[in-house]
Amino acid sequence: MAIKLDYAVQETITNIRRNGFMTLASVLVVAVSLYLVGGVLLGRFAINRIIELQTRKVEVAVFLSPEVTEDQRTSIHDDLKLMPEVQDVDYESKDEAYERFKEIFRDQPDIVANTDPEALPESFRVKLRNPEQFEIVNDRLEGRPGILRIQDYRSLLKQFFGVVNDIGRIGLVLVVLLSGAAAMIIGTTIRIAIYARRKEIAIMKLVGASNWFIRIPFMLEGVVHGVLGTIAAVVLLLATRPFFIRVADHIRFLHVNVSNMEVLQYGLWLLVGGVVLGALGSLLGLRRFLEV
């Protein structure tokens, strides 16, 4: 017995109406699961962008000691320029360092007011051709007169974001658990729909209905749950995006934005995930409770 699209759609709508509460529950669980998935994906995207932006600005800072002489400063600068590993060198004076300090702590005037520009060291801001070559530059300059310390900013950033990535992995575990719960709830909803129509299904089998003729409306129902849950998840991501950006702005170097368009681009992947989640949940319900 061939199945018609209008029949499958009509049966899907009927099943959804009959099990309104369970449909709402499964849609909400899918929405929460995919919201967390989207949050984790967007968070990793933002972190990678921050690392790229920050390391693009400066990778190594060579801080000069307060007693550095003009000859030492010039010699360090010239040697840095001659190193084949170095792409660019910029000198930052105490006054320039103080201006940058004021910008970083612009929301904390007490810190700025209690900081003397002379307390901030002058430095060379070094851009490497290959960020992995920091150790080579460090070995050539370490212990040299006039140098206070050499800081690998890339290493600092990666340490910080390593902690963030660990938190993200925990989030992924929660996402997997919630996705499993969503699939099970969708499966339960499908099983309830099958049980409510068990007599009709038995009659269809008697008159020669094929297995797929009976299965497809239930599978479409699960896909609808997944799609509705995805739409709700994307709406939540768009609604909460400004809040998380404001939170990130309180961390001084996290001045990065994730646009609505980028949220929607990730939403397309979430939509695929929602369809798969709905289909898997449907198959779970069909496999265990519909022997056709």
PDB file of C-alpha atoms in Angstrom:
ATOM      1  CA  MET A   1       0.000   0.000   0.000  1.00  0.00           C
ATOM      2  CA  ALA A   2       1.643   3.255  -1.166  1.00  0.00           C
ATOM      3  CA  ILE A   3       1.644   6.204   1.185  1.00  0.00           C
ATOM      4  CA  LYS A   4       0.509   9.671   0.125  1.00  0.00           C
ATOM      5  CA  LEU A   5       2.133  12.832   1.444  1.00  0.00           C
ATOM      6  CA  ASP A   6      -1.168  14.477   2.425  1.00  0.00           C
ATOM      7  CA  TYR A   7      -2.120  11.363   4.407  1.00  0.00           C
ATOM      8  CA  ALA A   8       1.221  11.308   6.247  1.00  0.00           C
ATOM      9  CA  VAL A   9       0.951  15.034   7.084  1.00  0.00           C
ATOM     10  CA  GLN A  10      -2.651  14.697   8.268  1.00  0.00           C
ATOM     11  CA  GLU A  11      -1.811  11.704  10.471  1.00  0.00           C
ATOM     12  CA  THR A  12       1.205  13.548  11.903  1.00  0.00           C
ATOM     13  CA  ILE A  13      -0.956  16.558  12.832  1.00  0.00           C
ATOM     14  CA  THR A  14      -3.542  14.270  14.396  1.00  0.00           C
ATOM     15  CA  ASN A  15      -0.917  12.528  16.531  1.00  0.00           C
ATOM     16  CA  ILE A  16       0.505  15.840  17.703  1.00  0.00           C
ATOM     17  CA  ARG A  17      -2.921  17.148  18.695  1.00  0.00           C
ATOM     18  CA  ARG A  18      -3.821  13.986  20.586  1.00  0.00           C
ATOM     19  CA  ASN A  19      -0.602  14.104  22.636  1.00  0.00           C
ATOM     20  CA  GLY A  20      -0.258  17.845  23.138  1.00  0.00           C
ATOM     21  CA  PHE A  21       1.345  17.717  26.591  1.00  0.00           C
ATOM     22  CA  MET A  22       3.949  15.099  25.647  1.00  0.00           C
ATOM     23  CA  THR A  23       4.640  16.931  22.395  1.00  0.00           C
ATOM     24  CA  LEU A  24       5.297  20.135  24.346  1.00  0.00           C
ATOM     25  CA  ALA A  25       7.564  18.263  26.779  1.00  0.00           C
ATOM     26  CA  SER A  26       9.633  16.681  24.007  1.00  0.00           C
ATOM     27  CA  VAL A  27       9.934  19.987  22.123  1.00  0.00           C
ATOM     28  CA  LEU A  28      11.130  21.761  25.283  1.00  0.00           C
ATOM     29  CA  VAL A  29      13.728  19.087  26.043  1.00  0.00           C
ATOM     30  CA  VAL A  30      14.989  19.223  22.456  1.00  0.00           C
ATOM     31  CA  ALA A  31      15.093  23.023  22.682  1.00  0.00           C
ATOM     32  CA  VAL A  32      17.141  22.970  25.903  1.00  0.00           C
ATOM     33  CA  SER A  33      19.515  20.329  24.535  1.00  0.00           C
ATOM     34  CA  LEU A  34      20.132  22.131  21.255  1.00  0.00           C
ATOM     35  CA  TYR A  35      20.391  25.488  23.043  1.00  0.00           C
ATOM     36  CA  LEU A  36      23.264  24.042  25.078  1.00  0.00           C
ATOM     37  CA  VAL A  37      24.796  22.528  21.943  1.00  0.00           C
ATOM     38  CA  GLY A  38      24.568  25.891  20.198  1.00  0.00           C
ATOM     39  CA  GLY A  39      25.998  27.677  23.225  1.00  0.00           C
ATOM     40  CA  VAL A  40      28.983  25.320  23.356  1.00  0.00           C
ATOM     41  CA  LEU A  41      29.618  25.622  19.605  1.00  0.00           C
ATOM     42  CA  LEU A  42      29.334  29.413  19.623  1.00  0.00           C
ATOM     43  CA  GLY A  43      31.501  29.606  22.741  1.00  0.00           C
ATOM     44  CA  ARG A  44      34.278  27.612  21.082  1.00  0.00           C
ATOM     45  CA  PHE A  45      33.923  29.741  17.954  1.00  0.00           C
ATOM     46  CA  ALA A  46      34.247  32.933  20.023  1.00  0.00           C
ATOM     47  CA  ILE A  47      37.246  31.577  21.965  1.00  0.00           C
ATOM     48  CA  ASN A  48      39.088  30.650  18.769  1.00  0.00           C
ATOM     49  CA  ARG A  49      38.379  34.103  17.386  1.00  0.00           C
ATOM     50  CA  ILE A  50      39.656  35.795  20.560  1.00  0.00           C
ATOM     51  CA  ILE A  51      42.887  33.777  20.500  1.00  0.00           C
ATOM     52  CA  GLU A  52      43.396  34.664  16.837  1.00  0.00           C
ATOM     53  CA  LEU A  53      42.742  38.366  17.411  1.00  0.00           C
ATOM     54  CA  GLN A  54      44.928  38.617  20.488  1.00  0.00           C
ATOM     55  CA  THR A  55      47.892  36.715  19.074  1.00  0.00           C
ATOM     56  CA  ARG A  56      47.595  38.700  15.855  1.00  0.00           C
ATOM     57  CA  LYS A  57      48.197  41.891  17.851  1.00  0.00           C
ATOM     58  CA  VAL A  58      51.177  40.760  19.900  1.00  0.00           C
ATOM     59  CA  GLU A  59      52.744  37.420  20.722  1.00  0.00           C
ATOM     60  CA  VAL A  60      55.775  38.391  22.796  1.00  0.00           C
ATOM     61  CA  ALA A  61      56.431  41.354  25.097  1.00  0.00           C
ATOM     62  CA  VAL A  62      60.017  42.193  26.036  1.00  0.00           C
ATOM     63  CA  PHE A  63      59.731  44.324  29.194  1.00  0.00           C
ATOM     64  CA  LEU A  64      62.682  46.609  29.877  1.00  0.00           C
ATOM     65  CA  SER A  65      64.109  47.178  33.342  1.00  0.00           C
ATOM     66  CA  PRO A  66      63.804  50.631  34.974  1.00  0.00           C
ATOM     67  CA  GLU A  67      67.616  51.015  34.780  1.00  0.00           C
ATOM     68  CA  VAL A  68      67.863  50.295  31.058  1.00  0.00           C
ATOM     69  CA  THR A  69      70.208  52.653  29.221  1.00  0.00           C
ATOM     70  CA  GLU A  70      69.615  54.198  25.826  1.00  0.00           C
ATOM     71  CA  ASP A  71      72.383  52.078  24.310  1.00  0.00           C
ATOM     72  CA  GLN A  72      70.893  48.879  25.761  1.00  0.00           C
ATOM     73  CA  ARG A  73      67.415  49.808  24.487  1.00  0.00           C
ATOM     74  CA  THR A  74      68.754  50.510  20.988  1.00  0.00           C
ATOM     75  CA  SER A  75      70.828  47.334  20.953  1.00  0.00           C
ATOM     76  CA  ILE A  76      67.863  45.151  21.992  1.00  0.00           C
ATOM     77  CA  HIS A  77      65.650  46.754  19.354  1.00  0.00           C
ATOM     78  CA  ASP A  78      68.229  46.313  16.600  1.00  0.00           C
ATOM     79  CA  ASP A  79      68.879  42.690  17.524  1.00  0.00           C
ATOM     80  CA  LEU A  80      65.165  41.927  17.523  1.00  0.00           C
ATOM     81  CA  LYS A  81      64.791  43.471  14.068  1.00  0.00           C
ATOM     82  CA  LEU A  82      67.651  41.316  12.763  1.00  0.00           C
ATOM     83  CA  MET A  83      66.220  38.034  14.037  1.00  0.00           C
ATOM     84  CA  PRO A  84      64.784  36.014  11.126  1.00  0.00           C
ATOM     85  CA  GLU A  85      62.021  34.694  13.435  1.00  0.00           C
ATOM     86  CA  VAL A  86      60.723  38.214  14.107  1.00  0.00           C
ATOM     87  CA  GLN A  87      58.172  39.764  11.774  1.00  0.00           C
ATOM     88  CA  ASP A  88      57.652  43.134  13.434  1.00  0.00           C
ATOM     89  CA  VAL A  89      58.795  45.098  16.510  1.00  0.00           C
ATOM     90  CA  ASP A  90      56.993  48.051  18.124  1.00  0.00           C
ATOM     91  CA  TYR A  91      58.350  50.107  21.006  1.00  0.00           C
ATOM     92  CA  GLU A  92      55.922  51.042  23.801  1.00  0.00           C
ATOM     93  CA  SER A  93      56.974  53.810  26.167  1.00  0.00           C
ATOM     94  CA  LYS A  94      55.842  54.201  29.762  1.00  0.00           C
ATOM     95  CA  ASP A  95      53.281  56.829  28.717  1.00  0.00           C
ATOM     96  CA  GLU A  96      51.923  54.585  25.962  1.00  0.00           C
ATOM     97  CA  ALA A  97      51.766  51.673  28.398  1.00  0.00           C
ATOM     98  CA  TYR A  98      49.812  53.868  30.809  1.00  0.00           C
ATOM     99  CA  GLU A  99      47.341  54.878  28.093  1.00  0.00           C
ATOM    100  CA  ARG A 100      46.764  51.211  27.282  1.00  0.00           C
ATOM    101  CA  PHE A 101      46.446  50.464  31.010  1.00  0.00           C
ATOM    102  CA  LYS A 102      43.738  53.134  31.327  1.00  0.00           C
ATOM    103  CA  GLU A 103      41.846  51.658  28.400  1.00  0.00           C
ATOM    104  CA  ILE A 104      41.979  48.140  29.841  1.00  0.00           C
ATOM    105  CA  PHE A 105      40.786  49.313  33.284  1.00  0.00           C
ATOM    106  CA  ARG A 106      38.479  52.067  32.059  1.00  0.00           C
ATOM    107  CA  ASP A 107      35.628  50.712  34.198  1.00  0.00           C
ATOM    108  CA  GLN A 108      37.748  50.733  37.371  1.00  0.00           C
ATOM    109  CA  PRO A 109      38.854  54.365  37.901  1.00  0.00           C
ATOM    110  CA  ASP A 110      40.223  53.648  41.388  1.00  0.00           C
ATOM    111  CA  ILE A 111      42.855  51.313  39.962  1.00  0.00           C
ATOM    112  CA  VAL A 112      43.806  53.875  37.328  1.00  0.00           C
ATOM    113  CA  ALA A 113      43.991  56.713  39.875  1.00  0.00           C
ATOM    114  CA  ASN A 114      46.288  54.718  42.154  1.00  0.00           C
ATOM    115  CA  THR A 115      48.682  53.681  39.387  1.00  0.00           C
ATOM    116  CA  ASP A 116      51.709  55.814  38.590  1.00  0.00           C
ATOM    117  CA  PRO A 117      52.764  55.798  34.896  1.00  0.00           C
ATOM    118  CA  GLU A 118      56.352  55.375  36.055  1.00  0.00           C
ATOM    119  CA  ALA A 119      55.409  52.045  37.647  1.00  0.00           C
ATOM    120  CA  LEU A 120      54.652  50.554  34.210  1.00  0.00           C
ATOM    121  CA  PRO A 121      57.654  49.240  32.283  1.00  0.00           C
ATOM    122  CA  GLU A 122      58.483  50.236  28.750  1.00  0.00           C
ATOM    123  CA  SER A 123      58.588  47.312  26.350  1.00  0.00           C
ATOM    124  CA  PHE A 124      59.030  45.988  22.841  1.00  0.00           C
ATOM    125  CA  ARG A 125      55.902  44.369  21.410  1.00  0.00           C
ATOM    126  CA  VAL A 126      57.119  41.583  19.131  1.00  0.00           C
ATOM    127  CA  LYS A 127      55.227  39.793  16.357  1.00  0.00           C
ATOM    128  CA  LEU A 128      56.768  36.459  15.329  1.00  0.00           C
ATOM    129  CA  ARG A 129      56.625  34.910  11.885  1.00  0.00           C
ATOM    130  CA  ASN A 130      55.874  31.586  13.557  1.00  0.00           C
ATOM    131  CA  PRO A 131      54.335  31.770  17.073  1.00  0.00           C
ATOM    132  CA  GLU A 132      55.886  28.406  17.924  1.00  0.00           C
ATOM    133  CA  GLN A 133      59.376  29.972  17.789  1.00  0.00           C
ATOM    134  CA  PHE A 134      59.026  31.891  21.050  1.00  0.00           C
ATOM    135  CA  GLU A 135      61.586  29.711  22.826  1.00  0.00           C
ATOM    136  CA  ILE A 136      64.239  30.573  20.225  1.00  0.00           C
ATOM    137  CA  VAL A 137      63.756  34.307  20.754  1.00  0.00           C
ATOM    138  CA  ASN A 138      63.524  33.878  24.518  1.00  0.00           C
ATOM    139  CA  ASP A 139      66.810  31.919  24.686  1.00  0.00           C
ATOM    140  CA  ARG A 140      68.636  34.632  22.740  1.00  0.00           C
ATOM    141  CA  LEU A 141      67.440  37.466  24.975  1.00  0.00           C
ATOM    142  CA  GLU A 142      67.009  35.927  28.418  1.00  0.00           C
ATOM    143  CA  GLY A 143      69.370  37.347  31.044  1.00  0.00           C
ATOM    144  CA  ARG A 144      70.484  40.178  28.825  1.00  0.00           C
ATOM    145  CA  PRO A 145      71.232  43.528  30.557  1.00  0.00           C
ATOM    146  CA  GLY A 146      68.330  45.942  30.329  1.00  0.00           C
ATOM    147  CA  ILE A 147      65.623  43.269  30.084  1.00  0.00           C
ATOM    148  CA  LEU A 148      63.252  42.817  33.029  1.00  0.00           C
ATOM    149  CA  ARG A 149      61.360  39.801  31.662  1.00  0.00           C
ATOM    150  CA  ILE A 150      60.064  38.261  28.455  1.00  0.00           C
ATOM    151  CA  GLN A 151      56.416  37.344  28.304  1.00  0.00           C
ATOM    152  CA  ASP A 152      54.836  34.896  25.873  1.00  0.00           C
ATOM    153  CA  TYR A 153      51.275  36.256  25.637  1.00  0.00           C
ATOM    154  CA  ARG A 154      50.211  33.384  23.464  1.00  0.00           C
ATOM    155  CA  SER A 155      51.097  30.938  26.213  1.00  0.00           C
ATOM    156  CA  LEU A 156      49.130  32.952  28.792  1.00  0.00           C
ATOM    157  CA  LEU A 157      46.076  33.091  26.561  1.00  0.00           C
ATOM    158  CA  LYS A 158      46.193  29.374  25.846  1.00  0.00           C
ATOM    159  CA  GLN A 159      46.438  28.562  29.549  1.00  0.00           C
ATOM    160  CA  PHE A 160      43.333  30.622  30.224  1.00  0.00           C
ATOM    161  CA  PHE A 161      41.398  29.234  27.311  1.00  0.00           C
ATOM    162  CA  GLY A 162      42.515  25.709  28.213  1.00  0.00           C
ATOM    163  CA  VAL A 163      40.470  26.099  31.396  1.00  0.00           C
ATOM    164  CA  VAL A 164      37.547  27.418  29.352  1.00  0.00           C
ATOM    165  CA  ASN A 165      37.841  24.457  26.976  1.00  0.00           C
ATOM    166  CA  ASP A 166      37.747  22.054  29.929  1.00  0.00           C
ATOM    167  CA  ILE A 167      34.498  23.681  31.019  1.00  0.00           C
ATOM    168  CA  GLY A 168      33.277  23.318  27.443  1.00  0.00           C
ATOM    169  CA  ARG A 169      34.004  19.581  27.529  1.00  0.00           C
ATOM    170  CA  ILE A 170      31.873  19.259  30.645  1.00  0.00           C
ATOM    171  CA  GLY A 171      29.157  21.129  28.772  1.00  0.00           C
ATOM    172  CA  LEU A 172      29.424  18.657  25.891  1.00  0.00           C
ATOM    173  CA  VAL A 173      28.882  15.746  28.284  1.00  0.00           C
ATOM    174  CA  LEU A 174      25.741  17.447  29.590  1.00  0.00           C
ATOM    175  CA  VAL A 175      24.634  18.078  26.011  1.00  0.00           C
ATOM    176  CA  VAL A 176      24.994  14.372  25.167  1.00  0.00           C
ATOM    177  CA  LEU A 177      22.992  13.391  28.233  1.00  0.00           C
ATOM    178  CA  LEU A 178      20.242  15.901  27.487  1.00  0.00           C
ATOM    179  CA  SER A 179      20.173  14.871  23.822  1.00  0.00           C
ATOM    180  CA  GLY A 180      19.679  11.260  24.933  1.00  0.00           C
ATOM    181  CA  ALA A 181      16.879  12.391  27.233  1.00  0.00           C
ATOM    182  CA  ALA A 182      15.283  14.318  24.372  1.00  0.00           C
ATOM    183  CA  ALA A 183      15.414  11.262  22.090  1.00  0.00           C
ATOM    184  CA  MET A 184      13.841   9.111  24.795  1.00  0.00           C
ATOM    185  CA  ILE A 185      11.042  11.616  25.426  1.00  0.00           C
ATOM    186  CA  ILE A 186      10.330  11.806  21.698  1.00  0.00           C
ATOM    187  CA  GLY A 187      10.293   8.001  21.629  1.00  0.00           C
ATOM    188  CA  THR A 188       7.903   7.934  24.591  1.00  0.00           C
ATOM    189  CA  THR A 189       5.594  10.386  22.829  1.00  0.00           C
ATOM    190  CA  ILE A 190       5.594   8.200  19.729  1.00  0.00           C
ATOM    191  CA  ARG A 191       4.879   5.094  21.823  1.00  0.00           C
ATOM    192  CA  ILE A 192       1.886   6.838  23.427  1.00  0.00           C
ATOM    193  CA  ALA A 193       0.584   7.749  19.970  1.00  0.00           C
ATOM    194  CA  ILE A 194       1.040   4.147  18.819  1.00  0.00           C
ATOM    195  CA  TYR A 195      -0.770   2.793  21.878  1.00  0.00           C
ATOM    196  CA  ALA A 196      -3.677   5.207  21.408  1.00  0.00           C
ATOM    197  CA  ARG A 197      -4.089   4.008  17.812  1.00  0.00           C
ATOM    198  CA  ARG A 198      -3.275   0.360  18.290  1.00  0.00           C
ATOM    199  CA  LYS A 199      -6.683  -0.808  17.028  1.00  0.00           C
ATOM    200  CA  GLU A 200      -6.415   1.320  13.876  1.00  0.00           C
ATOM    201  CA  ILE A 201      -2.913  -0.012  13.260  1.00  0.00           C
ATOM    202  CA  ALA A 202      -4.109  -3.603  13.636  1.00  0.00           C
ATOM    203  CA  ILE A 203      -6.893  -2.950  11.097  1.00  0.00           C
ATOM    204  CA  MET A 204      -4.408  -1.362   8.667  1.00  0.00           C
ATOM    205  CA  LYS A 205      -2.239  -4.442   8.909  1.00  0.00           C
ATOM    206  CA  LEU A 206      -5.232  -6.655   8.191  1.00  0.00           C
ATOM    207  CA  VAL A 207      -6.101  -4.758   4.998  1.00  0.00           C
ATOM    208  CA  GLY A 208      -2.520  -4.966   3.732  1.00  0.00           C
ATOM    209  CA  ALA A 209      -0.869  -1.721   4.859  1.00  0.00           C
ATOM    210  CA  SER A 210       2.886  -1.896   4.467  1.00  0.00           C
ATOM    211  CA  ASN A 211       5.305  -1.371   7.346  1.00  0.00           C
ATOM    212  CA  TRP A 212       6.446   2.027   6.044  1.00  0.00           C
ATOM    213  CA  PHE A 213       2.837   3.123   5.456  1.00  0.00           C
ATOM    214  CA  ILE A 214       2.373   2.861   9.231  1.00  0.00           C
ATOM    215  CA  ARG A 215       5.833   4.076  10.251  1.00  0.00           C
ATOM    216  CA  ILE A 216       6.214   7.280   8.225  1.00  0.00           C
ATOM    217  CA  PRO A 217       3.544   9.426  10.000  1.00  0.00           C
ATOM    218  CA  PHE A 218       5.105   8.585  13.366  1.00  0.00           C
ATOM    219  CA  MET A 219       8.591   9.349  12.080  1.00  0.00           C
ATOM    220  CA  LEU A 220       7.380  12.682  10.702  1.00  0.00           C
ATOM    221  CA  GLU A 221       5.935  13.445  14.127  1.00  0.00           C
ATOM    222  CA  GLY A 222       9.364  12.947  15.708  1.00  0.00           C
ATOM    223  CA  VAL A 223      11.009  15.130  13.042  1.00  0.00           C
ATOM    224  CA  VAL A 224       8.432  17.867  13.727  1.00  0.00           C
ATOM    225  CA  HIS A 225       9.351  17.730  17.432  1.00  0.00           C
ATOM    226  CA  GLY A 226      13.013  18.111  16.507  1.00  0.00           C
ATOM    227  CA  VAL A 227      12.391  21.019  14.115  1.00  0.00           C
ATOM    228  CA  LEU A 228      10.183  22.898  16.596  1.00  0.00           C
ATOM    229  CA  GLY A 229      12.766  22.338  19.326  1.00  0.00           C
ATOM    230  CA  THR A 230      15.514  23.663  17.043  1.00  0.00           C
ATOM    231  CA  ILE A 231      13.535  26.812  16.234  1.00  0.00           C
ATOM    232  CA  ALA A 232      12.993  27.434  19.942  1.00  0.00           C
ATOM    233  CA  ALA A 233      16.721  26.857  20.630  1.00  0.00           C
ATOM    234  CA  VAL A 234      17.811  29.338  17.943  1.00  0.00           C
ATOM    235  CA  VAL A 235      15.336  31.939  19.220  1.00  0.00           C
ATOM    236  CA  LEU A 236      16.778  31.484  22.728  1.00  0.00           C
ATOM    237  CA  LEU A 237      20.331  31.859  21.406  1.00  0.00           C
ATOM    238  CA  LEU A 238      19.411  35.091  19.620  1.00  0.00           C
ATOM    239  CA  ALA A 239      17.598  36.399  22.702  1.00  0.00           C
ATOM    240  CA  THR A 240      20.434  35.638  25.149  1.00  0.00           C
ATOM    241  CA  ARG A 241      23.338  36.629  22.854  1.00  0.00           C
ATOM    242  CA  PRO A 242      23.435  40.283  24.060  1.00  0.00           C
ATOM    243  CA  PHE A 243      23.553  39.155  27.706  1.00  0.00           C
ATOM    244  CA  PHE A 244      26.581  36.893  27.216  1.00  0.00           C
ATOM    245  CA  ILE A 245      28.359  39.563  25.183  1.00  0.00           C
ATOM    246  CA  ARG A 246      27.879  42.031  28.057  1.00  0.00           C
ATOM    247  CA  VAL A 247      29.266  39.447  30.482  1.00  0.00           C
ATOM    248  CA  ALA A 248      32.296  38.861  28.230  1.00  0.00           C
ATOM    249  CA  ASP A 249      32.943  42.612  28.052  1.00  0.00           C
ATOM    250  CA  HIS A 250      33.642  42.610  31.802  1.00  0.00           C
ATOM    251  CA  ILE A 251      36.691  40.415  31.114  1.00  0.00           C
ATOM    252  CA  ARG A 252      39.118  42.933  29.701  1.00  0.00           C
ATOM    253  CA  PHE A 253      40.470  41.131  26.665  1.00  0.00           C
ATOM    254  CA  LEU A 254      37.244  39.385  25.643  1.00  0.00           C
ATOM    255  CA  HIS A 255      36.094  42.230  23.406  1.00  0.00           C
ATOM    256  CA  VAL A 256      34.642  40.044  20.696  1.00  0.00           C
ATOM    257  CA  ASN A 257      31.221  39.848  19.155  1.00  0.00           C
ATOM    258  CA  VAL A 258      29.195  36.967  17.769  1.00  0.00           C
ATOM    259  CA  SER A 259      26.689  38.364  15.300  1.00  0.00           C
ATOM    260  CA  ASN A 260      23.082  37.322  14.817  1.00  0.00           C
ATOM    261  CA  MET A 261      24.030  36.067  11.349  1.00  0.00           C
ATOM    262  CA  GLU A 262      26.668  33.768  12.843  1.00  0.00           C
ATOM    263  CA  VAL A 263      24.090  32.465  15.322  1.00  0.00           C
ATOM    264  CA  LEU A 264      21.754  31.718  12.403  1.00  0.00           C
ATOM    265  CA  GLN A 265      24.560  29.964  10.511  1.00  0.00           C
ATOM    266  CA  TYR A 266      25.116  27.665  13.461  1.00  0.00           C
ATOM    267  CA  GLY A 267      21.330  27.367  13.681  1.00  0.00           C
ATOM    268  CA  LEU A 268      21.359  25.552  10.331  1.00  0.00           C
ATOM    269  CA  TRP A 269      23.612  22.875  11.843  1.00  0.00           C
ATOM    270  CA  LEU A 270      21.344  22.724  14.867  1.00  0.00           C
ATOM    271  CA  LEU A 271      18.405  22.187  12.526  1.00  0.00           C
ATOM    272  CA  VAL A 272      20.152  19.145  11.075  1.00  0.00           C
ATOM    273  CA  GLY A 273      20.772  17.942  14.623  1.00  0.00           C
ATOM    274  CA  GLY A 274      17.133  18.496  15.532  1.00  0.00           C
ATOM    275  CA  VAL A 275      15.904  16.483  12.548  1.00  0.00           C
ATOM    276  CA  VAL A 276      18.323  13.642  13.376  1.00  0.00           C
ATOM    277  CA  LEU A 277      17.333  13.751  17.043  1.00  0.00           C
ATOM    278  CA  GLY A 278      13.638  13.598  16.156  1.00  0.00           C
ATOM    279  CA  ALA A 279      14.148  10.767  13.687  1.00  0.00           C
ATOM    280  CA  LEU A 280      16.221   8.757  16.177  1.00  0.00           C
ATOM    281  CA  GLY A 281      13.622   9.262  18.889  1.00  0.00           C
ATOM    282  CA  SER A 282      10.892   8.097  16.528  1.00  0.00           C
ATOM    283  CA  LEU A 283      12.836   5.018  15.532  1.00  0.00           C
ATOM    284  CA  LEU A 284      13.369   4.250  19.206  1.00  0.00           C
ATOM    285  CA  GLY A 285       9.627   4.313  19.830  1.00  0.00           C
ATOM    286  CA  LEU A 286       8.812   2.373  16.688  1.00  0.00           C
ATOM    287  CA  ARG A 287      11.448  -0.284  17.224  1.00  0.00           C
ATOM    288  CA  ARG A 288      10.410  -1.212  20.731  1.00  0.00           C
ATOM    289  CA  PHE A 289       6.660  -0.780  20.616  1.00  0.00           C
ATOM    290  CA  LEU A 290       5.521  -1.262  17.031  1.00  0.00           C
ATOM    291  CA  GLU A 291       6.145  -4.714  15.642  1.00  0.00           C
ATOM    292  CA  VAL A 292       5.677  -3.881  11.972  1.00  0.00           C
TER     293      VAL A 292
END
